[in-house]
Structures are given as C-alpha cells and as structure tokens.
GROMACS .gro file of C-alpha atoms in nm:
model
  312
    1MET     CA    1  -2.996   3.511   5.710
    2PRO     CA    2  -2.629   3.416   5.688
    3SER     CA    3  -2.492   3.254   6.007
    4ALA     CA    4  -2.263   3.384   6.237
    5PRO     CA    5  -1.902   3.264   6.177
    6ALA     CA    6  -1.802   2.964   6.448
    7ALA     CA    7  -1.537   3.039   6.689
    8PRO     CA    8  -1.218   2.878   6.607
    9GLU     CA    9  -1.243   2.676   6.939
   10LEU     CA   10  -1.533   2.520   6.760
   11LEU     CA   11  -1.388   2.414   6.443
   12ALA     CA   12  -1.045   2.258   6.616
   13GLU     CA   13  -1.056   1.880   6.656
   14PRO     CA   14  -1.188   1.717   6.944
   15GLY     CA   15  -0.864   1.698   7.188
   16ALA     CA   16  -0.626   1.918   6.994
   17ALA     CA   17  -0.439   2.212   7.199
   18PRO     CA   18  -0.612   2.568   7.173
   19ALA     CA   19  -0.426   2.779   6.905
   20ALA     CA   20  -0.202   2.996   7.113
   21ALA     CA   21  -0.265   3.366   7.094
   22PRO     CA   22  -0.035   3.562   6.916
   23GLY     CA   23   0.183   3.754   7.190
   24PRO     CA   24   0.379   4.087   7.139
   25ALA     CA   25   0.660   4.103   6.935
   26ARG     CA   26   1.004   4.003   7.074
   27ARG     CA   27   1.260   4.335   7.110
   28ARG     CA   28   1.563   4.213   6.952
   29ARG     CA   29   1.827   4.199   7.190
   30PRO     CA   30   2.161   4.374   7.162
   31SER     CA   31   2.471   4.143   7.083
   32ALA     CA   32   2.760   4.083   7.338
   33LEU     CA   33   2.994   4.269   7.065
   34TRP     CA   34   2.774   4.572   7.062
   35ARG     CA   35   2.792   4.623   7.425
   36LEU     CA   36   3.154   4.560   7.460
   37ALA     CA   37   3.196   4.813   7.206
   38LEU     CA   38   2.967   5.111   7.390
   39PRO     CA   39   3.231   5.168   7.679
   40PHE     CA   40   3.506   5.189   7.416
   41GLY     CA   41   3.312   5.380   7.209
   42SER     CA   42   3.239   5.656   7.470
   43LEU     CA   43   3.643   5.637   7.583
   44LEU     CA   44   3.742   5.715   7.256
   45LEU     CA   45   3.496   6.003   7.235
   46PHE     CA   46   3.582   6.127   7.571
   47LEU     CA   47   3.951   6.101   7.450
   48ALA     CA   48   3.888   6.310   7.110
   49LEU     CA   49   3.684   6.584   7.301
   50TRP     CA   50   3.992   6.588   7.563
   51GLN     CA   51   4.218   6.661   7.302
   52ALA     CA   52   3.981   6.896   7.092
   53VAL     CA   53   4.024   7.116   7.426
   54ALA     CA   54   4.377   7.084   7.486
   55ALA     CA   55   4.447   7.178   7.122
   56ALA     CA   56   4.193   7.485   7.170
   57GLY     CA   57   4.461   7.644   7.417
   58THR     CA   58   4.222   7.812   7.591
   59TRP     CA   59   4.377   7.668   7.915
   60SER     CA   60   4.791   7.600   7.990
   61GLU     CA   61   4.952   7.282   7.920
   62THR     CA   62   5.018   7.275   8.268
   63LEU     CA   63   4.648   7.273   8.340
   64VAL     CA   64   4.515   7.076   8.027
   65PRO     CA   65   4.800   6.848   7.918
   66PRO     CA   66   4.694   6.625   7.533
   67PRO     CA   67   4.646   6.293   7.620
   68ALA     CA   68   4.962   6.170   7.430
   69LYS     CA   69   5.169   6.390   7.704
   70VAL     CA   70   4.962   6.216   8.005
   71TRP     CA   71   5.075   5.907   7.869
   72ASP     CA   72   5.408   5.975   7.827
   73ALA     CA   73   5.399   6.066   8.219
   74PHE     CA   74   5.219   5.769   8.295
   75LEU     CA   75   5.499   5.550   8.105
   76ALA     CA   76   5.791   5.749   8.303
   77VAL     CA   77   5.630   5.688   8.629
   78SER     CA   78   5.598   5.336   8.555
   79SER     CA   79   5.940   5.266   8.443
   80THR     CA   80   6.317   5.352   8.473
   81ARG     CA   81   6.402   5.634   8.248
   82ASP     CA   82   6.727   5.813   8.261
   83GLY     CA   83   6.835   5.582   8.557
   84VAL     CA   84   6.514   5.746   8.751
   85ARG     CA   85   6.302   5.513   8.891
   86GLY     CA   86   5.936   5.594   8.846
   87TYR     CA   87   5.867   5.918   9.030
   88ASN     CA   88   6.081   5.962   9.352
   89GLY     CA   89   6.217   5.642   9.337
   90THR     CA   90   5.888   5.480   9.347
   91TYR     CA   91   5.756   5.321   9.070
   92LEU     CA   92   5.351   5.402   8.990
   93VAL     CA   93   5.195   5.060   9.097
   94GLU     CA   94   5.408   5.083   9.425
   95HIS     CA   95   5.209   5.451   9.496
   96LEU     CA   96   4.930   5.263   9.401
   97GLY     CA   97   5.009   4.975   9.662
   98ILE     CA   98   5.012   5.249   9.929
   99SER     CA   99   4.729   5.408   9.895
  100LEU     CA  100   4.535   5.012   9.884
  101ARG     CA  101   4.718   4.947  10.190
  102ARG     CA  102   4.589   5.307  10.316
  103ILE     CA  103   4.204   5.230  10.239
  104ALA     CA  104   4.223   4.864  10.338
  105PHE     CA  105   4.366   4.983  10.690
  106GLY     CA  106   4.181   5.297  10.766
  107ALA     CA  107   3.845   5.178  10.591
  108GLY     CA  108   3.904   4.817  10.752
  109VAL     CA  109   3.922   4.969  11.126
  110GLY     CA  110   3.610   5.217  11.043
  111ILE     CA  111   3.382   4.973  10.914
  112GLY     CA  112   3.464   4.703  11.182
  113LEU     CA  113   3.407   4.994  11.449
  114GLY     CA  114   3.091   5.086  11.291
  115VAL     CA  115   2.950   4.720  11.269
  116LEU     CA  116   2.988   4.633  11.611
  117LEU     CA  117   2.862   4.978  11.734
  118GLY     CA  118   2.543   4.948  11.484
  119LEU     CA  119   2.519   4.635  11.657
  120VAL     CA  120   2.507   4.766  12.025
  121MET     CA  121   2.271   5.035  11.908
  122GLY     CA  122   2.022   4.819  11.725
  123THR     CA  123   2.001   4.575  12.023
  124VAL     CA  124   2.031   4.761  12.316
  125ARG     CA  125   1.731   5.058  12.324
  126TRP     CA  126   1.934   5.305  12.524
  127VAL     CA  127   2.249   5.309  12.350
  128ARG     CA  128   2.077   5.409  12.011
  129PRO     CA  129   1.952   5.777  12.137
  130LEU     CA  130   2.294   5.809  12.299
  131PHE     CA  131   2.516   5.767  12.003
  132GLU     CA  132   2.307   5.836  11.677
  133PRO     CA  133   2.283   6.204  11.700
  134TRP     CA  134   2.671   6.232  11.718
  135ILE     CA  135   2.735   5.994  11.434
  136SER     CA  136   2.492   6.181  11.188
  137PHE     CA  137   2.602   6.458  11.279
  138LEU     CA  138   2.991   6.348  11.199
  139TRP     CA  139   2.835   6.194  10.881
  140THR     CA  140   2.724   6.541  10.761
  141LEU     CA  141   3.081   6.666  10.763
  142PRO     CA  142   3.310   6.653  10.478
  143PRO     CA  143   3.635   6.475  10.599
  144PRO     CA  144   3.889   6.725  10.438
  145ALA     CA  145   3.707   6.945  10.663
  146TYR     CA  146   3.914   6.806  10.977
  147PHE     CA  147   4.202   6.661  10.799
  148SER     CA  148   4.413   6.948  10.891
  149LEU     CA  149   4.323   6.893  11.288
  150LEU     CA  150   4.433   6.533  11.227
  151ILE     CA  151   4.782   6.673  11.119
  152VAL     CA  152   4.823   6.929  11.395
  153TRP     CA  153   4.716   6.678  11.662
  154LEU     CA  154   4.904   6.359  11.502
  155GLY     CA  155   5.221   6.507  11.253
  156ILE     CA  156   5.278   6.450  10.922
  157ASP     CA  157   5.294   6.080  10.887
  158GLU     CA  158   5.057   5.797  10.825
  159GLU     CA  159   4.850   5.825  11.128
  160PRO     CA  160   4.636   6.121  10.976
  161GLU     CA  161   4.539   5.981  10.669
  162ILE     CA  162   4.450   5.646  10.821
  163THR     CA  163   4.251   5.818  11.113
  164LEU     CA  164   4.081   6.019  10.849
  165LEU     CA  165   3.937   5.732  10.643
  166ALA     CA  166   3.842   5.558  10.945
  167VAL     CA  167   3.644   5.813  11.062
  168ALA     CA  168   3.497   5.880  10.711
  169ALA     CA  169   3.403   5.513  10.665
  170PHE     CA  170   3.278   5.483  11.044
  171PRO     CA  171   2.913   5.651  11.038
  172PRO     CA  172   2.761   5.492  10.664
  173VAL     CA  173   2.817   5.182  10.838
  174ALA     CA  174   2.691   5.254  11.169
  175VAL     CA  175   2.415   5.388  11.064
  176ALA     CA  176   2.337   5.158  10.807
  177THR     CA  177   2.377   4.827  11.057
  178THR     CA  178   2.184   4.992  11.345
  179ALA     CA  179   1.858   5.011  11.069
  180ALA     CA  180   1.901   4.632  10.948
  181VAL     CA  181   1.901   4.551  11.335
  182ALA     CA  182   1.623   4.713  11.416
  183ALA     CA  183   1.433   4.642  11.115
  184ALA     CA  184   1.503   4.247  11.178
  185PRO     CA  185   1.135   4.068  11.146
  186ARG     CA  186   0.980   4.032  11.497
  187GLN     CA  187   0.852   3.704  11.426
  188LEU     CA  188   1.119   3.521  11.386
  189VAL     CA  189   1.255   3.686  11.669
  190GLU     CA  190   0.966   3.581  11.889
  191ALA     CA  191   1.019   3.251  11.720
  192ALA     CA  192   1.338   3.173  11.852
  193ARG     CA  193   1.280   3.309  12.203
  194ALA     CA  194   1.018   3.075  12.221
  195LEU     CA  195   1.230   2.767  12.166
  196GLY     CA  196   1.480   2.888  12.400
  197ALA     CA  197   1.740   3.056  12.229
  198SER     CA  198   1.947   3.269  12.459
  199ARG     CA  199   2.011   3.652  12.334
  200TRP     CA  200   2.303   3.616  12.166
  201GLU     CA  201   2.184   3.294  11.994
  202VAL     CA  202   1.882   3.516  11.874
  203VAL     CA  203   2.161   3.799  11.715
  204LYS     CA  204   2.389   3.551  11.566
  205GLU     CA  205   2.094   3.302  11.380
  206VAL     CA  206   1.851   3.572  11.319
  207VAL     CA  207   1.910   3.930  11.365
  208LEU     CA  208   2.260   3.932  11.180
  209PRO     CA  209   2.139   3.696  10.851
  210SER     CA  210   1.857   3.950  10.790
  211ALA     CA  211   2.085   4.250  10.887
  212LEU     CA  212   2.339   4.153  10.607
  213PRO     CA  213   2.267   4.301  10.270
  214GLU     CA  214   2.187   4.656  10.406
  215THR     CA  215   2.506   4.625  10.611
  216PHE     CA  216   2.670   4.543  10.329
  217THR     CA  217   2.495   4.827  10.117
  218GLY     CA  218   2.646   5.029  10.417
  219VAL     CA  219   3.001   4.877  10.377
  220ARG     CA  220   3.015   4.991   9.997
  221LEU     CA  221   2.918   5.352  10.095
  222ALA     CA  222   3.186   5.384  10.369
  223VAL     CA  223   3.416   5.227  10.103
  224GLY     CA  224   3.324   5.487   9.818
  225VAL     CA  225   3.373   5.738  10.104
  226ALA     CA  226   3.711   5.651  10.205
  227TYR     CA  227   3.845   5.622   9.879
  228SER     CA  228   3.733   6.048   9.805
  229SER     CA  229   3.846   6.116  10.144
  230LEU     CA  230   4.170   5.912  10.030
  231VAL     CA  231   4.210   6.140   9.692
  232ALA     CA  232   4.135   6.482   9.911
  233ALA     CA  233   4.397   6.372  10.152
  234GLU     CA  234   4.654   6.254   9.917
  235LEU     CA  235   4.616   6.568   9.714
  236GLY     CA  236   4.612   6.794   9.998
  237ILE     CA  237   4.358   7.000   9.835
  238SER     CA  238   4.019   7.087   9.856
  239LEU     CA  239   3.794   7.352   9.686
  240ALA     CA  240   3.854   7.620   9.989
  241ASP     CA  241   4.237   7.594   9.944
  242ALA     CA  242   4.267   7.499   9.581
  243LYS     CA  243   4.293   7.917   9.513
  244ALA     CA  244   4.598   7.941   9.752
  245GLN     CA  245   4.743   7.645   9.596
  246LEU     CA  246   4.716   7.820   9.291
  247SER     CA  247   4.911   8.106   9.423
  248GLN     CA  248   5.169   7.944   9.606
  249GLY     CA  249   5.301   7.785   9.257
  250VAL     CA  250   5.174   7.474   9.307
  251PHE     CA  251   5.057   7.444   8.948
  252LEU     CA  252   5.343   7.694   8.775
  253THR     CA  253   5.457   7.649   8.462
  254PRO     CA  254   5.864   7.561   8.424
  255GLU     CA  255   5.917   7.979   8.287
  256GLU     CA  256   5.721   8.099   8.593
  257VAL     CA  257   5.931   7.905   8.837
  258ALA     CA  258   6.230   8.042   8.681
  259SER     CA  259   6.104   8.386   8.734
  260ALA     CA  260   6.195   8.689   8.936
  261ASP     CA  261   5.867   8.666   9.146
  262TRP     CA  262   5.910   8.293   9.234
  263LEU     CA  263   6.295   8.284   9.289
  264GLY     CA  264   6.352   8.644   9.367
  265SER     CA  265   6.676   8.839   9.298
  266GLU     CA  266   6.995   8.908   9.464
  267GLY     CA  267   6.900   9.086   9.807
  268LYS     CA  268   6.514   9.032   9.761
  269PRO     CA  269   6.361   8.727   9.842
  270GLY     CA  270   6.111   8.547   9.650
  271LYS     CA  271   5.796   8.377   9.727
  272LEU     CA  272   5.969   8.031   9.723
  273ALA     CA  273   6.207   8.157  10.040
  274ALA     CA  274   5.866   8.243  10.241
  275TYR     CA  275   5.688   7.916  10.195
  276LEU     CA  276   6.019   7.736  10.267
  277THR     CA  277   6.044   7.937  10.586
  278ASP     CA  278   5.662   7.871  10.681
  279THR     CA  279   5.720   7.508  10.610
  280GLY     CA  280   6.043   7.474  10.830
  281LYS     CA  281   5.853   7.675  11.113
  282PHE     CA  282   5.587   7.418  11.089
  283LEU     CA  283   5.795   7.089  11.111
  284ALA     CA  284   6.005   7.239  11.382
  285GLY     CA  285   5.688   7.299  11.598
  286GLN     CA  286   5.597   6.916  11.506
  287LYS     CA  287   5.944   6.797  11.644
  288GLN     CA  288   6.012   6.675  11.285
  289ILE     CA  289   6.334   6.880  11.264
  290ASP     CA  290   6.530   7.061  11.517
  291ALA     CA  291   6.496   7.384  11.409
  292ALA     CA  292   6.364   7.587  11.083
  293PRO     CA  293   6.602   7.741  10.864
  294SER     CA  294   6.650   8.110  10.872
  295ALA     CA  295   6.515   8.360  10.580
  296ALA     CA  296   6.894   8.453  10.522
  297THR     CA  297   6.990   8.092  10.474
  298LEU     CA  298   6.725   8.022  10.235
  299ARG     CA  299   6.834   8.342  10.039
  300ASP     CA  300   7.189   8.227   9.996
  301ALA     CA  301   7.086   7.913   9.885
  302LEU     CA  302   6.841   8.005   9.639
  303TYR     CA  303   6.993   8.337   9.490
  304LEU     CA  304   7.389   8.367   9.558
  305LYS     CA  305   7.422   8.001   9.428
  306GLY     CA  306   7.268   8.042   9.113
  307LEU     CA  307   7.002   7.831   8.929
  308PRO     CA  308   7.025   7.482   8.872
  309ASP     CA  309   7.146   7.421   8.505
  310GLY     CA  310   6.817   7.236   8.461
  311LEU     CA  311   6.670   7.601   8.484
  312LYS     CA  312   6.915   7.845   8.323
   0.00000   0.00000   0.00000
C-alpha cells in the first residue's frame, strides 16, 4: 500500500523558515499620470457636451452660450478692452476678492458665535433646551428666504449680505459644537476633576480638544452653506423669482431689449419705464435718493430722446 506524501514542512531542513503561503495577487495601482488624466478627461467631455448642446440651437445663445463665447467674456472682464476696464470698471479678480471678503467676514462672525454658543449649550445643561429648538428651526430655513427681509431692515449696502452669511453659517457650527461638547469622554472629565482641575481647566484641557474634530466638520458645512447663500444673494435670484426675472428682461437678447414692448413707443411707456419707476420708489423709501423720478420723466428720457447709437 503506498504511503501518503509527507507534508512540506516535514521535508524542510531543520531550522529553515517555513515556506510562505501564496497570497492573493496584488491589484495593480493606476499610475499617477492616469489619475491626473481622469479629471482633465472629464473636463473635456463636459466641454464637448456643452458645445453640442449650444450648437443644437435648442435654447438661445443668451441662455446657453457656447464655450468660446464664455471664454471671450472671461477675458473681457479680466482685462482692459477699448478703454473699458473689466466689468463696470472692475476686474473679475477684484469682484472675486469682494465676494471672498464677504464670506470671510460674514461666515467668520457666524462661526465664532456658533462655537461660543455651542460651548455654552454643551457645558450648561439648562441652556441647551432653551436655544436648540430655535437654532434647529433657523437651520431648516433656506437663507434666500429671509434675504429680502434683511434688505428691508438693513438697506441695500453690504450689511444684508454679510448678515445673511453670518445667519447661514451660525446653525451648523452651533449644533455640531454642542453635540461634540456633550459627547466628551466622561472618564477624562472625571479624572481631571479628581486631579483638582477647575471647570474652565476641564473645558480647556479636556472638552475642547475632544470636540475639535466634530466642530471642524460643522465649520466645513457652515462655509459651504455660506458660499451657496452668497451666490444666491449676489445673483439676487431664487427658484421662486426666476420666472419673474425672466419676465422682467433679465435674460433678454439685444433685439428684445430694443423692441417696442420693452422700450415702448412715443406716448406709450414700455416695461422698462414701469420697472424703473418701481425701483425709484423703493430707493426713495430706503432713503437712498431724495425722490423717485416720475413716469413722465422716464418716458421722456427713454422714448423722446431716441435710442442710443449702439441699439439703433
């Protein structure tokens, strides 16, 4: 009867290391060049789809311009052409700086207040049920919903936008900080107290370090909410009033702007005069101008003096 084959470890020489078991084959990692090419490939695919949609002519070029026209507009607002400096006398990078300054100041105020109130709500028991329902309610409100109210209260200068960013950034940080402080390890807190640490020392040495990761998560969320709120505030548009802005000529083509329906005709005011009259009344109510121009004044300026040379 044939004997069974000996195990490999029995055939090995004494003192020799056992043979390693064959492991699973390693998956080949993508090269750095491939990882770098993927984002550029997705960008090229997006540009190609964009060009295809624009070339199809489904929408007007005013609404969906081709990439080349957008690039030309980008260069126009970033440089000086025909004596015109950027857009409205300001370069695009300067406009970007103004927006970043608003985010830094407005979101910074909201984040600072959120961290402070979160620390208080997390360490003082009776404060949390007092403020947390109102903060949660404020978090559920979309910031553009109360932007118009801030304009009525604070005017049309920088104050409404900065206040909007502060109010938008405040709830995520406050809620995250409160939860992080309340979840601080009880064993470490009790150990610090047993060693004679005061309440402030416990908060500074134990609670704050343990709460930092979740607090920074709240800060990241707050910056994202503030950025989206800034875009809505600077564009002055939301889903609710997009249709109204379309009807008010925000996205009109040059031919539609020069039409009689928009500019009107002699003796018959068009839509532009009506909107300018409403704007004048609003500015007069905000004490930004002394008095609103009358409809007759706007009619004379728009219709009796003729169109500018660029629109004829």
